Short mmCIF file of C-alpha atoms in Angstrom, two decimals:
data_model
loop_
_atom_site.label_atom_id
_atom_site.label_comp_id
_atom_site.label_asym_id
_atom_site.label_seq_id
_atom_site.Cartn_x
_atom_site.Cartn_y
_atom_site.Cartn_z
CA UNK A 1330 1.74 17.62 -13.96
CA UNK A 1331 3.17 16.26 -17.22
CA UNK A 1332 4.00 12.87 -18.68
CA UNK A 1333 7.26 13.35 -20.60
CA UNK A 1334 8.86 10.75 -22.90
CA UNK A 1335 12.53 9.93 -22.29
CA UNK A 1336 15.02 7.44 -23.68
CA UNK A 1337 15.67 4.37 -21.58
CA UNK A 1338 19.05 3.84 -19.95
CA UNK A 1339 20.85 1.36 -22.17
CA UNK A 1340 22.13 -0.67 -19.22
CA UNK A 1341 19.16 -0.67 -16.88
CA UNK A 1342 18.23 -4.36 -17.28
CA UNK A 1343 21.76 -5.42 -16.45
CA UNK A 1344 21.70 -3.08 -13.48
CA UNK A 1345 18.35 -4.51 -12.36
CA UNK A 1346 19.89 -7.98 -12.39
CA UNK A 1347 22.84 -6.76 -10.31
CA UNK A 1348 20.57 -5.11 -7.74
CA UNK A 1349 18.13 -8.03 -7.49
CA UNK A 1350 15.20 -6.30 -9.21
CA UNK A 1351 13.79 -9.55 -10.61
CA UNK A 1352 10.19 -8.49 -11.23
CA UNK A 1353 10.70 -5.59 -13.64
CA UNK A 1354 8.94 -7.63 -16.36
CA UNK A 1355 5.84 -9.83 -16.06
CA UNK A 1356 4.90 -12.35 -18.75
CA UNK A 1357 7.04 -10.52 -21.28
CA UNK A 1358 5.38 -7.15 -20.55
CA UNK A 1359 7.15 -4.29 -18.76
CA UNK A 1360 6.26 -3.56 -15.16
CA UNK A 1361 9.04 -1.01 -14.67
CA UNK A 1362 8.71 1.52 -17.50
CA UNK A 1363 11.28 4.30 -17.96
CA UNK A 1364 10.26 5.34 -21.46
CA UNK A 1365 8.52 8.29 -19.78
CA UNK A 1366 8.39 10.06 -16.43
CA UNK A 1367 5.93 12.30 -14.59
CA UNK A 1368 6.93 15.85 -13.75
CA UNK A 1369 5.53 17.77 -10.77
CA UNK A 1370 6.05 21.23 -9.33
CA UNK A 1371 7.02 21.73 -5.69
CA UNK A 1372 3.56 23.20 -5.08
CA UNK A 1373 1.87 20.04 -6.40
CA UNK A 1374 4.03 17.88 -4.13
CA UNK A 1375 3.04 20.06 -1.18
CA UNK A 1376 -0.62 19.42 -2.05
CA UNK A 1377 0.01 15.67 -2.05
CA UNK A 1378 1.91 15.87 1.25
CA UNK A 1379 -0.90 17.80 2.91
CA UNK A 1380 -3.55 15.40 1.62
CA UNK A 1381 -1.50 12.42 2.79
CA UNK A 1382 -1.05 13.87 6.26
CA UNK A 1383 -4.73 14.73 6.68
CA UNK A 1384 -6.04 11.43 5.37
CA UNK A 1385 -3.61 9.45 7.52
CA UNK A 1386 -4.76 11.24 10.68
CA UNK A 1387 -8.40 10.72 9.72
CA UNK A 1388 -7.73 7.01 9.23
CA UNK A 1389 -6.27 6.78 12.72
CA UNK A 1390 -9.46 8.36 14.04
CA UNK A 1391 -11.43 5.61 12.28
CA UNK A 1392 -9.48 2.91 14.13
CA UNK A 1393 -10.36 4.56 17.45
CA UNK A 1394 -14.06 4.80 16.54
CA UNK A 1395 -14.41 1.30 15.10
CA UNK A 1396 -12.87 -0.40 18.13
CA UNK A 1397 -15.47 1.28 20.34
CA UNK A 1398 -18.41 0.02 18.26
CA UNK A 1399 -19.58 -3.57 17.91
CA UNK A 1400 -21.75 -2.46 14.99
CA UNK A 1401 -18.69 -1.13 13.17
CA UNK A 1402 -16.65 -4.23 13.90
CA UNK A 1403 -19.42 -6.30 12.33
CA UNK A 1404 -19.52 -3.95 9.34
CA UNK A 1405 -15.77 -4.39 8.89
CA UNK A 1406 -16.26 -8.20 9.01
CA UNK A 1407 -13.70 -8.55 11.80
CA UNK A 1408 -14.12 -12.02 13.40
CA UNK A 1409 -15.61 -11.59 16.86
CA UNK A 1410 -12.99 -13.87 18.41
CA UNK A 1411 -10.32 -11.34 17.32
CA UNK A 1412 -11.90 -8.16 18.68
CA UNK A 1413 -9.99 -8.17 21.96
CA UNK A 1414 -6.75 -9.11 20.20
CA UNK A 1415 -7.02 -6.12 17.85
CA UNK A 1416 -8.23 -3.75 20.57
CA UNK A 1417 -5.27 -4.67 22.78
CA UNK A 1418 -2.91 -4.05 19.87
CA UNK A 1419 -4.35 -0.56 19.46
CA UNK A 1420 -4.30 0.11 23.21
CA UNK A 1421 -0.63 -0.90 23.28
CA UNK A 1422 0.02 1.34 20.27
CA UNK A 1423 1.80 -1.56 18.61
CA UNK A 1424 4.20 0.06 16.15
CA UNK A 1425 3.61 0.39 12.43
CA UNK A 1426 6.20 0.96 9.75
CA UNK A 1427 4.38 1.98 6.58
CA UNK A 1428 1.25 2.29 4.47
CA UNK A 1429 0.38 3.54 1.00
CA UNK A 1430 -2.52 5.88 0.27
CA UNK A 1431 -3.72 5.68 -3.34
CA UNK A 1432 -4.91 8.97 -4.82
CA UNK A 1433 -6.41 10.18 -8.07
CA UNK A 1434 -4.62 13.48 -8.73
CA UNK A 1435 -4.24 15.50 -11.91
CA UNK A 1436 -2.07 18.30 -10.52
CA UNK A 1437 -5.03 20.72 -10.55
CA UNK A 1438 -7.92 19.37 -8.47
CA UNK A 1439 -7.58 18.08 -4.87
CA UNK A 1440 -6.23 14.52 -4.59
CA UNK A 1441 -9.02 12.03 -3.99
CA UNK A 1442 -8.45 8.91 -1.88
CA UNK A 1443 -9.20 5.64 -3.64
CA UNK A 1444 -8.11 3.37 -0.80
CA UNK A 1445 -5.55 2.79 1.96
CA UNK A 1446 -3.09 -0.06 1.43
CA UNK A 1447 -2.27 -0.15 5.13
CA UNK A 1448 -1.30 -3.75 5.77
CA UNK A 1449 0.48 -5.30 2.78
CA UNK A 1450 1.43 -2.53 0.33
CA UNK A 1451 3.86 -3.38 -2.46
CA UNK A 1452 5.78 -1.29 -5.05
CA UNK A 1453 7.97 -0.11 -2.17
CA UNK A 1454 11.34 -1.08 -3.65
CA UNK A 1455 10.48 0.58 -6.94
CA UNK A 1456 9.39 3.79 -5.18
CA UNK A 1457 12.05 3.93 -2.48
CA UNK A 1458 15.16 2.78 -4.29
CA UNK A 1459 14.87 2.00 -7.98
CA UNK A 1460 13.29 5.25 -9.19
CA UNK A 1461 15.86 7.21 -7.15
CA UNK A 1462 18.65 5.29 -8.87
CA UNK A 1463 16.98 6.15 -12.22
CA UNK A 1464 17.00 9.85 -11.23
CA UNK A 1465 20.68 9.81 -10.27
CA UNK A 1466 21.68 8.05 -13.48
CA UNK A 1467 19.54 10.33 -15.65
CA UNK A 1468 20.95 13.51 -14.09
CA UNK A 1469 24.53 12.24 -14.31
CA UNK A 1470 24.00 11.36 -17.97
CA UNK A 1471 22.55 14.86 -18.55
CA UNK A 1472 19.24 13.48 -19.72
CA UNK A 1473 17.55 15.43 -16.93
CA UNK A 1474 18.38 18.91 -15.58
CA UNK A 1475 20.84 19.05 -12.69
CA UNK A 1476 18.18 20.66 -10.48
CA UNK A 1477 15.67 17.80 -11.00
CA UNK A 1478 14.57 16.36 -7.66
CA UNK A 1479 12.19 13.65 -6.46
CA UNK A 1480 9.66 13.38 -3.63
CA UNK A 1481 11.39 10.42 -2.06
CA UNK A 1482 12.77 10.00 1.44
CA UNK A 1483 11.36 6.49 1.70
CA UNK A 1484 14.57 4.55 2.20
CA UNK A 1485 16.06 6.96 4.74
CA UNK A 1486 12.82 6.98 6.73
CA UNK A 1487 12.55 3.17 6.65
CA UNK A 1488 16.07 2.77 8.03
CA UNK A 1489 15.40 5.37 10.70
CA UNK A 1490 12.10 3.67 11.62
CA UNK A 1491 13.80 0.31 12.08
CA UNK A 1492 16.42 2.03 14.24
CA UNK A 1493 13.61 3.54 16.34
CA UNK A 1494 12.04 0.10 16.84
CA UNK A 1495 15.40 -1.28 17.87
CA UNK A 1496 15.73 1.45 20.48
CA UNK A 1497 12.11 1.63 21.69
CA UNK A 1498 11.39 -2.11 21.83
CA UNK A 1499 14.89 -3.34 22.48
CA UNK A 1500 14.78 -5.33 19.25
CA UNK A 1501 17.78 -7.27 18.08
CA UNK A 1502 16.25 -9.71 15.61
CA UNK A 1503 13.32 -9.66 13.16
CA UNK A 1504 11.91 -12.49 11.07
CA UNK A 1505 10.59 -11.40 7.66
CA UNK A 1506 7.98 -13.44 5.85
CA UNK A 1507 5.71 -13.55 2.80
CA UNK A 1508 4.04 -16.14 0.56
CA UNK A 1509 6.09 -18.43 -1.66
CA UNK A 1510 4.21 -17.75 -4.88
CA UNK A 1511 5.01 -14.02 -5.40
CA UNK A 1512 8.31 -12.72 -6.74
CA UNK A 1513 7.10 -9.17 -6.14
CA UNK A 1514 6.26 -9.83 -2.48
CA UNK A 1515 9.64 -11.50 -1.98
CA UNK A 1516 11.35 -8.46 -3.52
CA UNK A 1517 9.44 -6.08 -1.24
CA UNK A 1518 10.32 -8.09 1.86
CA UNK A 1519 13.97 -8.38 0.80
CA UNK A 1520 14.14 -4.59 0.49
CA UNK A 1521 12.66 -4.10 3.95
CA UNK A 1522 15.05 -6.71 5.31
CA UNK A 1523 17.98 -4.79 3.80
CA UNK A 1524 16.74 -1.55 5.41
CA UNK A 1525 16.48 -3.30 8.80
CA UNK A 1526 20.04 -4.57 8.45
CA UNK A 1527 21.22 -1.04 7.70
CA UNK A 1528 19.69 -0.15 11.08
CA UNK A 1529 21.96 -2.85 12.59
CA UNK A 1530 19.21 -5.37 13.24
CA UNK A 1531 19.72 -9.09 12.76
CA UNK A 1532 17.23 -10.47 10.26
CA UNK A 1533 16.07 -13.84 9.05
CA UNK A 1534 13.68 -14.81 6.27
CA UNK A 1535 11.13 -17.59 6.13
CA UNK A 1536 8.03 -18.10 4.02
CA UNK A 1537 4.67 -17.75 5.74
CA UNK A 1538 4.01 -21.40 4.86
CA UNK A 1539 7.00 -22.31 7.06
CA UNK A 1540 5.64 -20.65 10.22
CA UNK A 1541 4.52 -23.32 12.66
CA UNK A 1542 3.23 -23.97 16.18
CA UNK A 1543 5.16 -25.98 18.74
CA UNK A 1544 3.68 -28.22 21.44
CA UNK A 1545 3.04 -25.15 23.61
CA UNK A 1546 1.20 -23.43 20.74
CA UNK A 1547 3.96 -20.86 20.31
CA UNK A 1548 4.83 -19.68 16.82
CA UNK A 1549 8.18 -21.05 15.69
CA UNK A 1550 10.41 -21.09 12.61
CA UNK A 1551 11.74 -24.11 10.72
CA UNK A 1552 14.37 -24.66 13.43
CA UNK A 1553 11.69 -24.70 16.14
CA UNK A 1554 12.97 -21.34 17.42
CA UNK A 1555 10.28 -19.05 18.88
CA UNK A 1556 9.23 -16.05 16.81
CA UNK A 1557 9.47 -12.80 18.75
CA UNK A 1558 9.15 -10.04 16.15
CA UNK A 1559 7.77 -10.80 12.69
CA UNK A 1560 7.33 -8.54 9.68
CA UNK A 1561 4.71 -10.24 7.54
CA UNK A 1562 3.67 -9.32 4.03
CA UNK A 1563 0.54 -11.40 4.53
CA UNK A 1564 -2.96 -9.92 5.03
CA UNK A 1565 -4.55 -9.79 8.44
CA UNK A 1566 -7.88 -10.88 6.97
CA UNK A 1567 -6.18 -14.15 6.03
CA UNK A 1568 -4.40 -14.53 9.36
CA UNK A 1569 -7.63 -13.98 11.30
CA UNK A 1570 -9.25 -16.80 9.32
CA UNK A 1571 -6.34 -19.26 9.44
CA UNK A 1572 -6.33 -22.33 11.66
CA UNK A 1573 -3.85 -20.75 14.07
CA UNK A 1574 -5.92 -17.55 14.53
CA UNK A 1575 -7.09 -18.76 17.96
CA UNK A 1576 -3.49 -18.70 19.17
CA UNK A 1577 -2.63 -15.17 18.03
CA UNK A 1578 -3.49 -13.54 21.35
CA UNK A 1579 -1.91 -16.22 23.53
CA UNK A 1580 1.68 -15.13 23.10
CA UNK A 1581 3.86 -12.04 22.86
CA UNK A 1582 4.82 -11.92 19.20
CA UNK A 1583 5.32 -8.39 17.86
CA UNK A 1584 3.57 -8.46 14.47
CA UNK A 1585 4.52 -5.82 11.91
CA UNK A 1586 2.26 -4.54 10.48
CA UNK A 1587 0.26 -4.68 13.77
CA UNK A 1588 -3.20 -6.27 14.22
CA UNK A 1589 -5.00 -2.92 14.30
CA UNK A 1590 -4.10 -2.51 10.62
CA UNK A 1591 -6.90 -5.05 9.93
CA UNK A 1592 -9.25 -2.07 10.17
CA UNK A 1593 -7.39 0.29 7.84
CA UNK A 1594 -6.72 -2.29 5.12
CA UNK A 1595 -10.46 -2.88 4.71
CA UNK A 1596 -12.59 -1.04 2.13
CA UNK A 1597 -15.14 -0.49 4.91
CA UNK A 1598 -12.74 2.29 5.86
CA UNK A 1599 -14.03 4.40 2.95
CA UNK A 1600 -17.71 4.88 3.94
CA UNK A 1601 -16.63 5.21 7.58
CA UNK A 1602 -14.29 8.05 6.65
CA UNK A 1603 -17.06 9.73 4.66
CA UNK A 1604 -19.51 9.45 7.59
CA UNK A 1605 -16.97 10.97 10.00
CA UNK A 1606 -15.62 13.63 7.63
CA UNK A 1607 -18.38 14.33 5.08
CA UNK A 1608 -17.43 16.45 2.07
CA UNK A 1609 -13.75 16.48 2.95
CA UNK A 1610 -11.93 17.60 -0.23
CA UNK A 1611 -9.67 14.51 -0.27
CA UNK A 1612 -12.47 11.96 0.15
CA UNK A 1613 -14.98 10.44 -2.23
CA UNK A 1614 -18.61 9.97 -1.24
CA UNK A 1615 -18.97 6.37 -0.04
CA UNK A 1616 -21.64 4.16 1.52
CA UNK A 1617 -22.24 0.65 2.80
CA UNK A 1618 -25.83 0.49 1.55
CA UNK A 1619 -26.52 0.42 -2.18
CA UNK A 1620 -29.86 2.09 -1.49
CA UNK A 1621 -27.98 5.23 -0.47
CA UNK A 1622 -26.66 5.75 -3.98
CA UNK A 1623 -30.19 5.97 -5.37
CA UNK A 1624 -30.44 9.36 -3.67
CA UNK A 1625 -28.18 10.70 -6.40
CA UNK A 1626 -29.28 8.89 -9.57
CA UNK A 1627 -27.29 11.17 -11.87
CA UNK A 1628 -23.95 10.08 -10.41
CA UNK A 1629 -21.81 7.10 -11.44
CA UNK A 1630 -20.64 4.74 -8.69
CA UNK A 1631 -18.02 2.06 -8.18
CA UNK A 1632 -18.74 -1.15 -6.28
CA UNK A 1633 -15.74 -2.50 -4.34
CA UNK A 1634 -15.38 -5.68 -2.24
CA UNK A 1635 -14.45 -5.18 1.40
CA UNK A 1636 -11.37 -7.32 0.75
CA UNK A 1637 -9.72 -7.31 -2.64
CA UNK A 1638 -6.41 -6.61 -4.33
CA UNK A 1639 -5.13 -5.21 -7.63
CA UNK A 1640 -8.59 -4.00 -8.68
CA UNK A 1641 -10.19 -7.47 -8.63
CA UNK A 1642 -14.01 -7.62 -8.56
CA UNK A 1643 -14.41 -3.86 -8.92
CA UNK A 1644 -17.46 -2.91 -10.98
CA UNK A 1645 -18.93 0.28 -12.40
CA UNK A 1646 -22.53 1.36 -11.77
CA UNK A 1647 -23.36 4.00 -14.39
CA UNK A 1648 -26.02 6.66 -14.05
CA UNK A 1649 -27.05 5.93 -17.64
CA UNK A 1650 -27.77 2.36 -18.63
CA UNK A 1651 -25.57 0.80 -21.31
CA UNK A 1652 -22.79 3.27 -20.49
CA UNK A 1653 -21.00 1.10 -17.96
CA UNK A 1654 -17.27 0.33 -17.97
CA UNK A 1655 -15.99 -3.26 -18.07
CA UNK A 1656 -16.24 -5.06 -14.72
CA UNK A 1657 -13.22 -6.73 -13.18
CA UNK A 1658 -13.19 -10.45 -12.50
CA UNK A 1659 -11.71 -12.05 -9.42
CA UNK A 1660 -12.20 -14.23 -6.33
CA UNK A 1661 -13.35 -11.55 -3.86
CA UNK A 1662 -16.69 -10.25 -2.63
CA UNK A 1663 -18.20 -12.90 -0.38
CA UNK A 1664 -17.80 -10.64 2.69
CA UNK A 1665 -19.72 -7.80 1.06
CA UNK A 1666 -19.16 -4.53 -0.80
CA UNK A 1667 -19.03 -0.77 -0.40
CA UNK A 1668 -20.10 1.88 -2.91
CA UNK A 1669 -17.83 4.79 -3.78
CA UNK A 1670 -18.51 7.74 -6.08
CA UNK A 1671 -16.89 7.20 -9.47
CA UNK A 1672 -13.99 9.58 -9.92
CA UNK A 1673 -11.94 8.70 -12.99
CA UNK A 1674 -8.18 8.62 -12.87
CA UNK A 1675 -6.47 11.36 -14.90
CA UNK A 1676 -5.51 10.22 -18.39
CA UNK A 1677 -2.22 10.89 -20.13
CA UNK A 1678 -2.49 9.66 -23.70
CA UNK A 1679 -4.17 6.26 -23.17
CA UNK A 1680 -2.87 5.79 -19.62
CA UNK A 1681 -4.94 6.02 -16.45
CA UNK A 1682 -2.56 7.27 -13.75
CA UNK A 1683 -2.69 6.44 -10.02
CA UNK A 1684 -0.44 8.00 -7.37
CA UNK A 1685 0.59 5.94 -4.36
CA UNK A 1686 1.63 8.21 -1.49
CA UNK A 1687 3.83 6.48 1.06
CA UNK A 1688 3.53 7.02 4.80
CA UNK A 1689 6.45 5.96 7.02
CA UNK A 1690 5.83 6.12 10.77
CA UNK A 1691 2.87 8.43 10.21
CA UNK A 1692 4.69 10.93 7.97
CA UNK A 1693 4.54 11.47 4.17
CA UNK A 1694 7.68 9.98 2.66
CA UNK A 1695 7.36 9.89 -1.14
CA UNK A 1696 5.26 8.76 -4.07
CA UNK A 1697 5.15 6.02 -6.67
CA UNK A 1698 3.18 6.20 -9.90
CA UNK A 1699 1.42 3.40 -11.74
CA UNK A 1700 -0.45 3.61 -15.00
CA UNK A 1701 -2.82 1.25 -16.77
CA UNK A 1702 -4.65 1.23 -20.08
CA UNK A 1703 -7.70 0.02 -18.11
CA UNK A 1704 -9.88 2.26 -15.94
CA UNK A 1705 -8.93 0.11 -12.93
CA UNK A 1706 -5.30 -0.20 -11.82
CA UNK A 1707 -4.53 -3.92 -12.09
CA UNK A 1708 -1.56 -6.13 -11.22
CA UNK A 1709 -0.32 -5.62 -14.79
CA UNK A 1710 -0.12 -1.82 -14.37
CA UNK A 1711 3.28 -0.26 -15.09
CA UNK A 1712 5.41 1.69 -12.59
CA UNK A 1713 6.92 4.95 -13.90
CA UNK A 1714 9.40 7.30 -12.19
CA UNK A 1715 8.77 10.95 -11.40
CA UNK A 1716 10.70 14.17 -10.86
CA UNK A 1717 10.10 17.58 -9.31
CA UNK A 1718 11.13 20.53 -11.43
#
């Protein structure tokens, strides 16, 4: 696994404008970075695929176990009034489209799971479309070898998954929604909307703030039309706390991602995985109770909130005092924390590199790579393309 410098395409910003990639730069700093790429062998990609498949199946086992245990549901901080709603969603096998498993992987040692972004993962457009376009351009311009490939079937699998939903559920129309205040979220949802349209589905967009309830307490859009199937880039932990949470189980809206994803998108997943599959090579030792980490005082630990995003409120607990890494600020943590063994991201020059492995309909579909100068991958981390050679 190598990080290799390469010259930027001279026209890529103009091309980004033409293709609607409006979040390639944040606050004057690059988010999309094509001044370098990561190179993998086919064998390394096979390792990532196998790890992704195994971890995904283990995560599905966690959902089954948690929904059978009141103790676990309390540990996951799932509101009691939503237990039946989520359990029914799982019993119905309400369909999922995607998730992203974040791994620390250096190309030598087994990939280690950091977390599962199962409900509202972003960086999908960059991974599924934009880095593939970079590869095609770079090969055509002879800046990369003709045989260079990429682990990336994301877009094809997304279109096929939407076509499956159309066939299996008899879908004709999907509403897509996200919050108003995120250009990145809007770009992700627009990409998914485009993929649905390529599967010959009718689509419509509205912001989550525009979703309402009519006099019969049915969810409706701005035209007072009932919502039947909704893709939402909006976390279940928020929805289950919103004023309309009491009405979620009183109607037949198909929510994508489904309610059972509230379990997988929770950091409580990590110690539960470790308890069910101890010493699995793709997992990191994790616990709910801070007292458990005192059993191994020579090990560094990371403290993570049950609900958080972009590395917020993550802190380092060093084995040796005064050797700790800078803690991350943020608004999360009131629901509680878990403790995960510290396993540093591989470093390439001064970059800490995280691999996001995409799962579409339960199958590995491709990877996206983000790198950060900080030990925690933040919202300012850059996205870099990759090749297989």
